[in-house]
Short mmCIF file of C-alpha atoms and ligand atoms in Angstrom, two decimals:
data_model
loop_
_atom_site.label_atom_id
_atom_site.label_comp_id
_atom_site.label_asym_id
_atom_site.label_seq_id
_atom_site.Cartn_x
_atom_site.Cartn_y
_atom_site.Cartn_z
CA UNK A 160 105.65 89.28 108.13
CA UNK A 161 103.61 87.56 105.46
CA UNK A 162 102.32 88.60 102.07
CA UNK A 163 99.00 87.48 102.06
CA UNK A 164 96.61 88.79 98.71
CA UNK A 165 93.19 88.12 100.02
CA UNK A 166 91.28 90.26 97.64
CA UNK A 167 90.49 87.85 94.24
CA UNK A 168 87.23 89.16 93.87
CA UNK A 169 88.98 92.84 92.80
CA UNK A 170 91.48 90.69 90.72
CA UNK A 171 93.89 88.18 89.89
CA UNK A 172 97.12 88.00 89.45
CA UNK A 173 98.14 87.20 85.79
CA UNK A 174 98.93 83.44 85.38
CA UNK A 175 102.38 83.20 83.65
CA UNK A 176 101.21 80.81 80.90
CA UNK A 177 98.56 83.35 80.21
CA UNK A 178 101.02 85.78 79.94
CA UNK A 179 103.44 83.51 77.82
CA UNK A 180 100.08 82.70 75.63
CA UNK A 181 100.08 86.90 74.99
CA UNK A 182 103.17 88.02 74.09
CA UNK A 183 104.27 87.33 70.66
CA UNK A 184 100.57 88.98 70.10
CA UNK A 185 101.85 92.40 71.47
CA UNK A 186 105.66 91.85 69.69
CA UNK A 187 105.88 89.85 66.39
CA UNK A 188 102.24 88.67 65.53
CA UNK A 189 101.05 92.52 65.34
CA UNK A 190 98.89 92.00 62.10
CA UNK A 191 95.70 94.09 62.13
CA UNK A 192 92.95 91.24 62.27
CA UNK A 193 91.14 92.80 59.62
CA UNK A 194 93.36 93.19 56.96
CA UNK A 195 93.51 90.40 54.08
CA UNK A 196 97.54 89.28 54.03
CA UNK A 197 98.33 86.22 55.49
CA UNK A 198 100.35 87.71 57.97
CA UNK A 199 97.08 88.95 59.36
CA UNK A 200 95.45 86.16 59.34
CA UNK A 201 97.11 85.02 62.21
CA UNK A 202 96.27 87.68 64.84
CA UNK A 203 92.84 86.38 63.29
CA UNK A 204 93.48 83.01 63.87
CA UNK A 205 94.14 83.52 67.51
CA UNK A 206 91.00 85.12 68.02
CA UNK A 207 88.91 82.21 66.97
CA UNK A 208 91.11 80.35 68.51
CA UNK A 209 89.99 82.10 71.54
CA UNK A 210 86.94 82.64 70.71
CA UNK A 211 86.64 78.29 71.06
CA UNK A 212 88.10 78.52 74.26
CA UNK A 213 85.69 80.56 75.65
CA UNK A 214 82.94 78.96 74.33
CA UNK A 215 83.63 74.93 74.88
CA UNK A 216 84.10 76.19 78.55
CA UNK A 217 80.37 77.60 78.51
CA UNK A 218 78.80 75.03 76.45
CA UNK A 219 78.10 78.00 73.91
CA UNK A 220 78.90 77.90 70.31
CA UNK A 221 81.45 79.96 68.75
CA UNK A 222 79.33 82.25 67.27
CA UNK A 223 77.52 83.06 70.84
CA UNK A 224 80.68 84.79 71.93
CA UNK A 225 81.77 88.64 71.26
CA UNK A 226 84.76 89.73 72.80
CA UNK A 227 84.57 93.16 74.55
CA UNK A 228 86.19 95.69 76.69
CA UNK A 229 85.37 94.23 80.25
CA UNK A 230 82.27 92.51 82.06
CA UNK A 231 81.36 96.67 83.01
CA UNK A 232 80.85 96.94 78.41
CA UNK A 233 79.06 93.61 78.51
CA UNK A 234 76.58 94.69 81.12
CA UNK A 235 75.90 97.97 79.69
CA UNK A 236 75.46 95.90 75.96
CA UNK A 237 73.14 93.50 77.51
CA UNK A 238 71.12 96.13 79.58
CA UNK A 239 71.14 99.15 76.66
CA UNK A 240 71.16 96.55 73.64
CA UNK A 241 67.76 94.70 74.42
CA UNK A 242 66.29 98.06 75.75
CA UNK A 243 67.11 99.91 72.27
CA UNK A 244 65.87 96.60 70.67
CA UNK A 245 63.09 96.13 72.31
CA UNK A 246 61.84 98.93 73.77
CA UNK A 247 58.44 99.48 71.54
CA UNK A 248 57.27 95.99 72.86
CA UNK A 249 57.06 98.04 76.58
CA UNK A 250 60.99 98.85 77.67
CA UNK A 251 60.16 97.33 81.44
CA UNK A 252 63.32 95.85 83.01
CA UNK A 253 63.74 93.81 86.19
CA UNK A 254 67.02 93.46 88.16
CA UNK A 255 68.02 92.92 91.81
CA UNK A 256 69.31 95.56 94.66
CA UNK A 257 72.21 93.53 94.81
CA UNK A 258 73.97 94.19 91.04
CA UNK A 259 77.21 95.50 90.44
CA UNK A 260 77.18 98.94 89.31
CA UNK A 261 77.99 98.18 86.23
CA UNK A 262 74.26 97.26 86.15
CA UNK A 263 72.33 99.47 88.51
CA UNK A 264 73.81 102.44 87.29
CA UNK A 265 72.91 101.41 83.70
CA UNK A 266 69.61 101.06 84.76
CA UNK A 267 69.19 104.13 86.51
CA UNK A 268 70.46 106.11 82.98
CA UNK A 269 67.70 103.56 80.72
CA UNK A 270 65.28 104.97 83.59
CA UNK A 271 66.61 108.76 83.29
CA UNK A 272 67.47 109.12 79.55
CA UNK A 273 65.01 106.36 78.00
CA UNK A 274 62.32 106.18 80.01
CA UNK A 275 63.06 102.33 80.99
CA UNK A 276 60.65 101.23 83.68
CA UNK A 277 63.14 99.41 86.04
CA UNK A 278 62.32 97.10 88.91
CA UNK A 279 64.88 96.43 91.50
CA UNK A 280 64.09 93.10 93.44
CA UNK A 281 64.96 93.04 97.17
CA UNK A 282 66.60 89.73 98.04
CA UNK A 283 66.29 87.88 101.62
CA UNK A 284 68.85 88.22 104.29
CA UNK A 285 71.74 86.45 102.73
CA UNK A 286 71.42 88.32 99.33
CA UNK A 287 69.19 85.27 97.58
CA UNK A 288 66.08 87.29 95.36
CA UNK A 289 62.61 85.05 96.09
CA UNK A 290 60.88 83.31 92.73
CA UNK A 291 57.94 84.83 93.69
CA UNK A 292 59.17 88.43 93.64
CA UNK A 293 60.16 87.36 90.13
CA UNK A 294 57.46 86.09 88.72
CA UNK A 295 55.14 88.86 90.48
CA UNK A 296 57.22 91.58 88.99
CA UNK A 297 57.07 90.36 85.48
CA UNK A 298 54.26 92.34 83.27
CA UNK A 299 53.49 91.90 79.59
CA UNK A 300 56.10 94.92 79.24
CA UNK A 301 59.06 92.96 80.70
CA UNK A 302 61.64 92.67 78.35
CA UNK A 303 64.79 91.68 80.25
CA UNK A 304 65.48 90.14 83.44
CA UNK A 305 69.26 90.74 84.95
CA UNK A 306 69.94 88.91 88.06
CA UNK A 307 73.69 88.36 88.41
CA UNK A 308 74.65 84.58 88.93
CA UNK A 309 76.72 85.64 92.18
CA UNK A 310 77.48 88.55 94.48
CA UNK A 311 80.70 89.86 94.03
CA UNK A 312 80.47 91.24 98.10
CA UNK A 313 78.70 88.46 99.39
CA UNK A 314 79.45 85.42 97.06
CA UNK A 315 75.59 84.56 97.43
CA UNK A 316 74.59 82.05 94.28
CA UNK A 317 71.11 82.89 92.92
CA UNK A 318 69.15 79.97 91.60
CA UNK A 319 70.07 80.70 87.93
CA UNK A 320 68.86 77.92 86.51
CA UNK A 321 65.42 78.28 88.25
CA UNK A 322 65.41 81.76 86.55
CA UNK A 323 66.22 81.05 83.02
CA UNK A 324 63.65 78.54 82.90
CA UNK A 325 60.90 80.99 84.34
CA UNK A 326 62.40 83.27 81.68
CA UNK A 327 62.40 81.29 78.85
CA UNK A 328 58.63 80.03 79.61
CA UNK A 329 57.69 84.01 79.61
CA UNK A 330 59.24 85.00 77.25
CA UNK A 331 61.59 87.19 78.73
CA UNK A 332 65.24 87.22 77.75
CA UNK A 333 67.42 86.80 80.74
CA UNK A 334 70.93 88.18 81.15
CA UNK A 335 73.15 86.92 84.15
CA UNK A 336 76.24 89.21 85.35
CA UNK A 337 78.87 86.13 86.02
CA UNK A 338 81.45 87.74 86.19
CA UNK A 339 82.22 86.66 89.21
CA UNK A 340 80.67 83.04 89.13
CA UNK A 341 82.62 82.29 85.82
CA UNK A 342 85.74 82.20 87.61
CA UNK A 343 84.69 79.74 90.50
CA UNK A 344 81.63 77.26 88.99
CA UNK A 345 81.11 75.43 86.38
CA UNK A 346 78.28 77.40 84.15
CA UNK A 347 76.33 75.53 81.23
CA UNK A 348 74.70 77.93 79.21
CA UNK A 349 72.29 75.75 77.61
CA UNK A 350 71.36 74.13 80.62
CA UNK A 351 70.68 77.33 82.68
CA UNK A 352 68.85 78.68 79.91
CA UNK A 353 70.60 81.51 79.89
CA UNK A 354 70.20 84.59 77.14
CA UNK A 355 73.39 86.36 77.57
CA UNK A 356 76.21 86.61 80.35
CA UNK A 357 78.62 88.78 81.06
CA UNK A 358 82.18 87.96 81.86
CA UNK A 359 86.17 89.51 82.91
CA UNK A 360 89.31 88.07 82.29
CA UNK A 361 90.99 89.70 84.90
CA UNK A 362 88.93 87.90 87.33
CA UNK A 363 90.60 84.70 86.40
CA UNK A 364 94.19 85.06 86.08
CA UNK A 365 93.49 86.87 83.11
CA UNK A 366 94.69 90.45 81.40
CA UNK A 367 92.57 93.11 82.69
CA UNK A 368 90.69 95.38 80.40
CA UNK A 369 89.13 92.35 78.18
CA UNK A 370 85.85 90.61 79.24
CA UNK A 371 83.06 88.76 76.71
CA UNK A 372 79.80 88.29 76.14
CA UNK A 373 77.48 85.20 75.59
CA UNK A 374 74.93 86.04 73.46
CA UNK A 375 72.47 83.30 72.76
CA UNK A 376 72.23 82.27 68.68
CA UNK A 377 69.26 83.46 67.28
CA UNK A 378 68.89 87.05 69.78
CA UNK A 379 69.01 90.10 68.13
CA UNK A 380 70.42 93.13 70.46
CA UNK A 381 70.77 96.43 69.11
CA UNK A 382 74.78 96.93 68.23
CA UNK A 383 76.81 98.08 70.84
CA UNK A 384 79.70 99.87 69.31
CA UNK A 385 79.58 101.47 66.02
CA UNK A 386 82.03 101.56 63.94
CA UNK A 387 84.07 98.99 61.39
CA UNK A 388 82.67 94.98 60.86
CA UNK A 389 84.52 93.69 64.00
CA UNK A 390 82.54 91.39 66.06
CA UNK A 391 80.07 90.65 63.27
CA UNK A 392 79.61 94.53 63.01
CA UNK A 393 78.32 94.54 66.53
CA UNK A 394 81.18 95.65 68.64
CA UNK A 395 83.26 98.07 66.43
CA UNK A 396 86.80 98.35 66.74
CA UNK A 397 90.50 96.81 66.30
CA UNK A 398 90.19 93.79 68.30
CA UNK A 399 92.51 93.91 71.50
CA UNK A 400 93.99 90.60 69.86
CA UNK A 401 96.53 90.07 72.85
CA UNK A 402 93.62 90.66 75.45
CA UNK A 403 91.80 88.06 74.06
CA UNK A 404 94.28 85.41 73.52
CA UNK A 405 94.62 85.75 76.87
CA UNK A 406 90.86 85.55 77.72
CA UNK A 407 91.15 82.27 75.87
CA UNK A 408 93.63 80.71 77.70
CA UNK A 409 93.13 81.82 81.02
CA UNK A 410 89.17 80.30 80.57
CA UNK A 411 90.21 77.53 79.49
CA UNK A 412 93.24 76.93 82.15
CA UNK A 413 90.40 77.78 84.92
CA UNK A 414 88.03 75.13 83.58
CA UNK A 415 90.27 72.52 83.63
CA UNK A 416 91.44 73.25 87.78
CA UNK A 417 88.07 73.97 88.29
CA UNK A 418 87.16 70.01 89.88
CA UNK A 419 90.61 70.34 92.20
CA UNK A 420 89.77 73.96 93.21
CA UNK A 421 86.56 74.36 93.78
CA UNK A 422 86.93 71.98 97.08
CA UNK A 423 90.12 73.08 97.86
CA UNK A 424 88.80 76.76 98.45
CA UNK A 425 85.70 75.78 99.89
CA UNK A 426 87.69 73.80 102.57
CA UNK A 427 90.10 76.74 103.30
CA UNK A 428 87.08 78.94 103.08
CA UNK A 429 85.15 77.24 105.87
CA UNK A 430 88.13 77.37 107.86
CA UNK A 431 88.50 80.78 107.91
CA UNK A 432 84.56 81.13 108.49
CA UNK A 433 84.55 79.18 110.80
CA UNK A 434 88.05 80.39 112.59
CA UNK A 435 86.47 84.14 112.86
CA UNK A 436 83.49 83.56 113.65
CA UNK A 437 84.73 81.43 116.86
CA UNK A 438 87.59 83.70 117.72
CA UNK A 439 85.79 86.97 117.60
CA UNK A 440 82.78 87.72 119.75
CA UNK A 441 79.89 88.95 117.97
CA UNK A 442 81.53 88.60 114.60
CA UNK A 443 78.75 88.08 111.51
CA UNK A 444 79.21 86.21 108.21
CA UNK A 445 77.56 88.11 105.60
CA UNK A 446 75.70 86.31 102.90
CA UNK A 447 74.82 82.23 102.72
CA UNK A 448 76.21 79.09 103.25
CA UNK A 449 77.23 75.96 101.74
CA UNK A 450 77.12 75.26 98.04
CA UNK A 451 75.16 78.61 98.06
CA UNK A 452 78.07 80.51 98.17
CA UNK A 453 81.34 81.04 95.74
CA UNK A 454 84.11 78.79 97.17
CA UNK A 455 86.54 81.63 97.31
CA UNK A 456 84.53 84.75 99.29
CA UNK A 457 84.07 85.01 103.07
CA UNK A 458 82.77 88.29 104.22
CA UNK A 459 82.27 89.61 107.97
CA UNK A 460 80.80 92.24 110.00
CA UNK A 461 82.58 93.18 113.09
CA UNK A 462 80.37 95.73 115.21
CA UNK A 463 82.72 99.03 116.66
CA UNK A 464 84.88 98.76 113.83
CA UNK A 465 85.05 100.98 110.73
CA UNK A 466 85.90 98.86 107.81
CA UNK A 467 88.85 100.90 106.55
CA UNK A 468 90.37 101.20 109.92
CA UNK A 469 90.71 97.34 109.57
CA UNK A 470 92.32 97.39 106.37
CA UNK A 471 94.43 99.44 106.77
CA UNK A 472 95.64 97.20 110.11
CA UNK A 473 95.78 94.34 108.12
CA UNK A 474 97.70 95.75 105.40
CA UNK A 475 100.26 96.90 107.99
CA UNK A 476 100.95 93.14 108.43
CA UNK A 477 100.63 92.08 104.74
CA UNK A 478 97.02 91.38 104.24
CA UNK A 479 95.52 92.61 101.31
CA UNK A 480 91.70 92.67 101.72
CA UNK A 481 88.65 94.88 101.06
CA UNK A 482 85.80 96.50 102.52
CA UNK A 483 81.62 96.79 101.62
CA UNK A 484 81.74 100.66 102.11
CA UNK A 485 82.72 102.64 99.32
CA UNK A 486 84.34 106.49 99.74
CA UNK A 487 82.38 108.44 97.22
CA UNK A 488 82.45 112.02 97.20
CA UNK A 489 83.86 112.90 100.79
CA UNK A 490 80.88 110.77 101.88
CA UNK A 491 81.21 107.53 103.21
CA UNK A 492 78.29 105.38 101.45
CA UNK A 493 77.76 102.12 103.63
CA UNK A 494 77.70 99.07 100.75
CA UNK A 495 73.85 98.73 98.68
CA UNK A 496 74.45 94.69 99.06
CA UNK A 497 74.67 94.83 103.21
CA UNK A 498 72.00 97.56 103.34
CA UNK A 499 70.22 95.05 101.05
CA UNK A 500 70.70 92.39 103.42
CA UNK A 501 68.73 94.32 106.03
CA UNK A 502 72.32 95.03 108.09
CA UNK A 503 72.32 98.41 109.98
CA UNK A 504 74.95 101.13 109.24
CA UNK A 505 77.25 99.89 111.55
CA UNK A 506 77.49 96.77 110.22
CA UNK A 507 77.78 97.41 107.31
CA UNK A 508 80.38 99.83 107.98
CA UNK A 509 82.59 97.37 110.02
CA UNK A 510 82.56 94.48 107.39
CA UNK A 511 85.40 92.97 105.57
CA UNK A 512 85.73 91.16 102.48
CA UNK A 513 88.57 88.32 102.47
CA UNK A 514 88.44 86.46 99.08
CA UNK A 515 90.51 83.59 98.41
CA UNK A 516 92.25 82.45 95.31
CA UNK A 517 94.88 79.91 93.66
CA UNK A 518 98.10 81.27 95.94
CA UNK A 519 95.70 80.94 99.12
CA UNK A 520 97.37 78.01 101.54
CA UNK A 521 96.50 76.86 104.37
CA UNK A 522 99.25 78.90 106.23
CA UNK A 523 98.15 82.25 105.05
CA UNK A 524 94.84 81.11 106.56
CA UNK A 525 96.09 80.46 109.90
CA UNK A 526 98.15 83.89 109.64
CA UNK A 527 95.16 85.93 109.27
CA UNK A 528 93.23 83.95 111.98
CA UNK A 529 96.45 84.88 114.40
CA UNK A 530 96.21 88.46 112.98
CA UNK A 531 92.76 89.18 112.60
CA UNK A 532 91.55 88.72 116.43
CA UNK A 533 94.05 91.25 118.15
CA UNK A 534 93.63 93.84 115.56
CA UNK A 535 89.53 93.91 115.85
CA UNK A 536 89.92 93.48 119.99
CA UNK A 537 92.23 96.23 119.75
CA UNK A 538 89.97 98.77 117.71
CA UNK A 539 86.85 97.64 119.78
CA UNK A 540 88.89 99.05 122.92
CA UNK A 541 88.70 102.76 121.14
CA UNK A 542 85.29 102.37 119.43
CA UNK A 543 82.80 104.01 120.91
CA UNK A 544 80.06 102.42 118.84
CA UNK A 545 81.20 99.08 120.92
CA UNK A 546 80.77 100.81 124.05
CA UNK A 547 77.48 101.36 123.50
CA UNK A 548 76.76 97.91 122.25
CA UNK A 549 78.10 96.46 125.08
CA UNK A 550 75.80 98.67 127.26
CA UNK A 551 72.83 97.93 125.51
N1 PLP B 847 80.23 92.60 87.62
C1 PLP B 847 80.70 92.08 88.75
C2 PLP B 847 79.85 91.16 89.56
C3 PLP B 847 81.99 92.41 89.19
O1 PLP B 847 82.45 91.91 90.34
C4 PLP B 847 82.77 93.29 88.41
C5 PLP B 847 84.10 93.72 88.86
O2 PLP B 847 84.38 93.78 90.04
C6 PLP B 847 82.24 93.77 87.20
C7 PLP B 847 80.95 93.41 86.85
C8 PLP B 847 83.01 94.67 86.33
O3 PLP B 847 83.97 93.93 85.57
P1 PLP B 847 85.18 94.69 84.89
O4 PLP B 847 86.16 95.02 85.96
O5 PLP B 847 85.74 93.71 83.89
O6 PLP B 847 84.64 95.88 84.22
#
């Protein structure tokens, strides 16, 4: 049996030079970042040093970039910071169906607690919102536009660029969620005329709990965590110096594969699209095609099967993978981003998430495309949701 990790859009393993770029930051370089002895001054050393790293690979300038928690804190600064900032100039926000939760759900408390007008664009049927939902939506009110640069279920690519710029004529600010995008494309800032961006180290071969965010010179955001002067005062507390260091290098190790890698996944990608969709009848790829789609994400809806079932098959023979439903409170909720994309229950309930990543070959492909087949054949035999769509 194989070990096959097929979930990269949940996270990455850590890459050992990351790693090797951390340690001495959680053994001998332990110097508190703010205090004044030289010693210290190298724990503060590495975060600029980091700080760079992040920011050549954005096209951002030093300054742009706070370190935070995780791309969840960076979401919730952008979302609550230009609310709280801006909220006497009319406190409307627009953002998409589609978000993480780390926005929607920050949305839905600005709505409840601060009496944020939200707007929640629908997007077409492979997750892409429409420019003229956009620009119809906006009001002299709008303060914020969130649209996240790609679908961490679907890998759908919205037109960023085309956003920003529709932004920056309105006068809107214009926050992008990448955390997912920033591990796969290459993102200009400037040239995207984006505001602020969220992103997660752990999503790129990073530690987990650190993530940053771009916040364009100039912008004023009300502070996020209160506290000591870290962060230019805006995001109290003692910098998780290790974290970051290895934010830093992990960034900067993922821009510079990012030419060979990008085609390499999007070949072994296609494959595997292409490999399902042929081998299993009435099999649908969820979300778009093509450049309009991260290299790394393939996700399917198999009709008659229940998406956990299926994991839990394919982790029987090494395949780590994920599903669109999530299990929240007893209840099983079918995924907001496949309801989104007009699929029924069913489908959304039988879909599967395989997301690729550097340790994906071209052999672990073909193992899942022997494995896959049988395992959905063999559920269909028992489902009776299959029966009946066989009889209809
Ligand atoms: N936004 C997107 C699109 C994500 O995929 C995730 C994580 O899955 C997050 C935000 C949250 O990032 P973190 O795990 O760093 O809090």
């Amino acid at each position: 049996m194989q070990n096959v990790y097929l979930d990269h859009a949940a996270t990455t393993p850590m890459d050992p030079e990351v790693l090797e770029a951390m340690t001495p930051y959680f053994t001998e370089v332990f110097g508190n970042p703010s205090s004044i002895y030289s010693f210290a001054a190298k724990s503060r050393a590495a975060i600029e040093k980091a700080r760079g790293q992040v920011a050549a690979a954005l096209n951002a300038l030093p300054e742009e970039i706070f370190f935070t928690s995780s791309g969840t804190e960076a979401d919730n600064w952008a979302l609550k910071g230009t609310f709280e900032k801006l909220s006497a100039k009319g406190g409307h926000i627009i953002t998409t169906k589609i978000e993480h939760h780390a926005v929607l759900h920050t949305g839905e408390y600005l709505e409840k607690t601060g009496g944020a007008g939200v707007t929640y664009l629908p997007v077409d049927a492979e997750g892409r919102i429409r420019m003229e939902d956009l620009k119809g939506a906006v009001t002299d009110k709008t303060v914020l536009v969130s649209v996240m640069f790609a679908n961490n279920e679907i890998g759908t690519i919205q037109p960023v660029g085309e956003i920003g710029r529709f932004c920056r004529e309105r006068g809107v600010l214009f926050h992008t969620d990448a955390v997912q995008a920033a591990a796969q494309l290459d993102i200009d800032v400037k040239e995207l005329f984006i505001d602020m961006m969220s992103l997660s180290a752990h999503k790129m071969y990073g530690p987990k709990g650190t993530g940053a965010f771009y916040l364009r010179k100039g912008l004023k955001l009300e502070n996020f965590v209160h506290g000591g002067g870290q962060e230019k005062g805006k995001r109290a507390s003692t910098e998780n110096v290790a974290g970051i260091v290895g934010m830093g290098a992990a960034v900067e190790k993922m821009k510079a594969r990012l030419s060979q890698e990008k085609p390499r996944l999007s070949t072994l990608r296609d494959r595997l699209i292409n490999g399902v969709l042929k081998a299993i009848p009435h099999a649908k790829l969820n979300g778009a095609m093509g450049e309009e789609r991260l290299p790394n994400n393939t996700n399917f809806s198999f009709i008659g099967i229940e998406g956990e079932t299926l994991l839990l098959d394919l982790d029987a023979k090494g395949i780590s993978a994920s599903t669109g439903s999530a299990c929240t409170s007893g209840s099983l909720e079918p995924s907001h981003v496949l309801m989104a994309i007009g699929l029924t229950h069913e489908q959304a309930h039988g879909s599967l998430r395989l997301s690729l990543g550097r340790s994906t070959t071209d052999e672990q492909i073909n193992y899942v495309l022997d494995m896959l087949p049988p395992i959905v054949a063999k559920r269909r035999e028992m489902s009776p949701v299959w029966e009946k769509f066989l009889e209809a």
